[in-house]
PDB file of C-alpha atoms in Angstrom:
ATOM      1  CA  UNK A   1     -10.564  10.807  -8.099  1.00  0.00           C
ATOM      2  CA  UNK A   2     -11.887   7.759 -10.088  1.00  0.00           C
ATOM      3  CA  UNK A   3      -8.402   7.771 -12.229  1.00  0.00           C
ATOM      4  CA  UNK A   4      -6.723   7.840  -8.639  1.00  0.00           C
ATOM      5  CA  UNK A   5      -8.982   5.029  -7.233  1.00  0.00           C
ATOM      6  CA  UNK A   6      -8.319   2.999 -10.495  1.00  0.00           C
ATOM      7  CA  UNK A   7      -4.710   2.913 -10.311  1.00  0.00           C
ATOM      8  CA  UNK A   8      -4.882   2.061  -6.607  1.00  0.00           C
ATOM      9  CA  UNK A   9      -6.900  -1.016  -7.508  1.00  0.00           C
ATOM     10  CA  UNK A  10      -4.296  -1.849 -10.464  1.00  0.00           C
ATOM     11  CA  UNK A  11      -1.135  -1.394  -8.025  1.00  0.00           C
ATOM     12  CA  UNK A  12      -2.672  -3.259  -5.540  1.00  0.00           C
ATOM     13  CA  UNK A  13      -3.268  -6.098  -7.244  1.00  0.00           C
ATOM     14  CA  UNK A  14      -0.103  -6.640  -9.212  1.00  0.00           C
ATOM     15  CA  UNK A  15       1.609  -6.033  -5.844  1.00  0.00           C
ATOM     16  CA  UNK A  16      -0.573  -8.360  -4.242  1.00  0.00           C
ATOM     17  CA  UNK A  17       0.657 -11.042  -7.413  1.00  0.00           C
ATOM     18  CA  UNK A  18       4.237 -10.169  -7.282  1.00  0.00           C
ATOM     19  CA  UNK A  19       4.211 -10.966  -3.356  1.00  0.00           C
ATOM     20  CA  UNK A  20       2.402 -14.304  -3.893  1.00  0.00           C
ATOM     21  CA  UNK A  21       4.648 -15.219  -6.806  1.00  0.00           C
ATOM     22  CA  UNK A  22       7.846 -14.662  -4.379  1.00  0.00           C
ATOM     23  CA  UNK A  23       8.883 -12.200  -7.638  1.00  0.00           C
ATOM     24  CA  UNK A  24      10.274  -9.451  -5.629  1.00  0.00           C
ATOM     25  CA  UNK A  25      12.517  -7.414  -7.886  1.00  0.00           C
ATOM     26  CA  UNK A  26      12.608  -3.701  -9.054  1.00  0.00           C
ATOM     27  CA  UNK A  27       9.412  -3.965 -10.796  1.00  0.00           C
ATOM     28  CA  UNK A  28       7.981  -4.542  -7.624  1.00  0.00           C
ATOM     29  CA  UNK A  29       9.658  -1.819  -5.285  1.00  0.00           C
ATOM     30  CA  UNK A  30       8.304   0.471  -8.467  1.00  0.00           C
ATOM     31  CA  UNK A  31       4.701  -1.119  -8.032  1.00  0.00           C
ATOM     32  CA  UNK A  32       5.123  -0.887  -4.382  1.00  0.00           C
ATOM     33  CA  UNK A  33       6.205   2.707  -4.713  1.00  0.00           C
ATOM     34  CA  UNK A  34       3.550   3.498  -7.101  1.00  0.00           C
ATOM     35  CA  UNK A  35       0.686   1.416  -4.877  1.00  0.00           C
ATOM     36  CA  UNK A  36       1.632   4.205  -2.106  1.00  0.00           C
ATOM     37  CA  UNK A  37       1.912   7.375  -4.119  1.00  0.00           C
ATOM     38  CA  UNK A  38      -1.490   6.693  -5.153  1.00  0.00           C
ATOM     39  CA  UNK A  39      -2.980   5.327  -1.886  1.00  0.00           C
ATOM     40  CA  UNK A  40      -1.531   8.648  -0.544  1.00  0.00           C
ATOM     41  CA  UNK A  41      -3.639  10.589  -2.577  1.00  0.00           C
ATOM     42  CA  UNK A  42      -7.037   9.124  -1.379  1.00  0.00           C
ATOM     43  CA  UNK A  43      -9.331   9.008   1.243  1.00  0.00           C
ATOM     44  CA  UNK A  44      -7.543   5.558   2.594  1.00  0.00           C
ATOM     45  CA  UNK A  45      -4.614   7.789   3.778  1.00  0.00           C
ATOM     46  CA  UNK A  46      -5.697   9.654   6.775  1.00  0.00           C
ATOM     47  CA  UNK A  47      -7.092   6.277   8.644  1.00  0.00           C
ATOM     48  CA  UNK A  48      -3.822   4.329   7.631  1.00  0.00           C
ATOM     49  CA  UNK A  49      -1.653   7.668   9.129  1.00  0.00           C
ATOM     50  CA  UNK A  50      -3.868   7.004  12.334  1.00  0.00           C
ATOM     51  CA  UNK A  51      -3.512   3.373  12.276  1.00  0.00           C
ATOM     52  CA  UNK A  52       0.051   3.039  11.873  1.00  0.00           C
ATOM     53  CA  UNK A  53       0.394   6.300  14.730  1.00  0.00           C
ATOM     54  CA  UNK A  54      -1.948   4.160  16.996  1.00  0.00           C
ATOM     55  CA  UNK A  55       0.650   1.151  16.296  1.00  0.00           C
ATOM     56  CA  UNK A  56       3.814   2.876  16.885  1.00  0.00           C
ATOM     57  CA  UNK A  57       2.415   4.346  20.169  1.00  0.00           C
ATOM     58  CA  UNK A  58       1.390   0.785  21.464  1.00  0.00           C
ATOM     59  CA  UNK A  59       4.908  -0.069  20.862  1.00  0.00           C
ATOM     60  CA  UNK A  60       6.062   1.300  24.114  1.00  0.00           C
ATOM     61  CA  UNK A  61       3.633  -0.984  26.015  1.00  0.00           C
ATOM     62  CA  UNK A  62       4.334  -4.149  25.052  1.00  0.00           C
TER      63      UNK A  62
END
């Protein structure tokens, strides 16, 4: 779990660097990709599945 919660904090960052650089390229969709395998695995993922399922159903009502 710490390894997991490590790499999270690693992919997050450079993602959150490559975004603020404007260096989008395949090293980022890999650091992207990785950022969410990892994030996956975590505690973090059941509130973001809820979040985003609370967003999609408030689509409708807008």
């Amino acid at each position: 779990m710490a390894v997991t919660v490590s790499l999270v904090a690693l992919f997050g960052l450079v993602l959150f660097f490559l975004f603020r650089s404007h260096s989008l390229s395949a090293g980022s969709a890999f650091t992207a990709g990785g950022f969410g395998f990892f994030l996956a695995s975590t505690g973090a993922a059941e509130p973001i599945n809820q979040l985003v399922a609370a967003f999609v159903d408030a689509i409708p009502v807008l």
